[in-house]
Amino acid sequence: MTVTVEILRPTPSIYREDGHPIEPIVGRKYELDDETAARLIRNRFARAVDE
């Protein structure tokens, strides 16, 4: 399952399930797997958004 999140503040590199890294940019939206999205939301690096 994927979740769309918006990055709220500078965030460490994110690694997708396929192993490719993302250098997140504040204000940009990304589709991430639910585990990664939950970790970012829990640590207040991102918020879930409806697409």
CSV table of C-alpha atoms in Angstrom, one decimal:
chain,number,residue,atom,x,y,z
A,1,MET,CA,0.0,0.0,0.0
A,2,THR,CA,1.3,3.5,-0.8
A,3,VAL,CA,0.6,6.7,1.1
A,4,THR,CA,1.1,10.2,-0.3
A,5,VAL,CA,2.9,12.5,2.2
A,6,GLU,CA,4.1,16.1,2.1
A,7,ILE,CA,7.5,16.8,3.6
A,8,LEU,CA,7.2,19.4,6.3
A,9,ARG,CA,10.8,20.0,7.4
A,10,PRO,CA,14.3,18.9,6.4
A,11,THR,CA,14.4,15.1,6.4
A,12,PRO,CA,17.2,12.5,6.3
A,13,SER,CA,17.4,10.5,3.0
A,14,ILE,CA,14.4,8.1,2.5
A,15,TYR,CA,15.0,4.7,0.9
A,16,ARG,CA,12.1,3.2,-1.1
A,17,GLU,CA,11.2,-0.5,-0.9
A,18,ASP,CA,13.3,-1.1,-4.1
A,19,GLY,CA,16.4,0.4,-2.3
A,20,HIS,CA,16.6,3.6,-4.3
A,21,PRO,CA,17.1,6.7,-2.2
A,22,ILE,CA,15.1,9.9,-2.3
A,23,GLU,CA,16.5,13.2,-1.2
A,24,PRO,CA,13.3,14.8,0.1
A,25,ILE,CA,12.6,18.4,-0.6
A,26,VAL,CA,10.4,20.4,1.9
A,27,GLY,CA,7.0,21.1,0.5
A,28,ARG,CA,7.1,18.3,-2.1
A,29,LYS,CA,4.8,15.4,-2.1
A,30,TYR,CA,6.0,11.8,-2.4
A,31,GLU,CA,4.2,8.4,-2.6
A,32,LEU,CA,5.8,6.1,-0.1
A,33,ASP,CA,5.2,2.6,1.3
A,34,ASP,CA,3.0,2.7,4.4
A,35,GLU,CA,5.8,1.8,6.9
A,36,THR,CA,8.1,4.6,5.7
A,37,ALA,CA,5.2,7.1,5.6
A,38,ALA,CA,4.1,6.1,9.1
A,39,ARG,CA,7.7,6.6,10.5
A,40,LEU,CA,7.9,10.1,8.9
A,41,ILE,CA,4.5,11.1,10.1
A,42,ARG,CA,5.2,9.8,13.6
A,43,ASN,CA,8.4,11.8,13.8
A,44,ARG,CA,6.7,14.9,12.4
A,45,PHE,CA,8.8,15.1,9.2
A,46,ALA,CA,5.7,14.7,7.0
A,47,ARG,CA,1.9,14.7,6.9
A,48,ALA,CA,-0.4,12.5,4.9
A,49,VAL,CA,-2.3,14.3,2.1
A,50,ASP,CA,-5.2,13.2,-0.2
A,51,GLU,CA,-4.4,13.0,-3.8
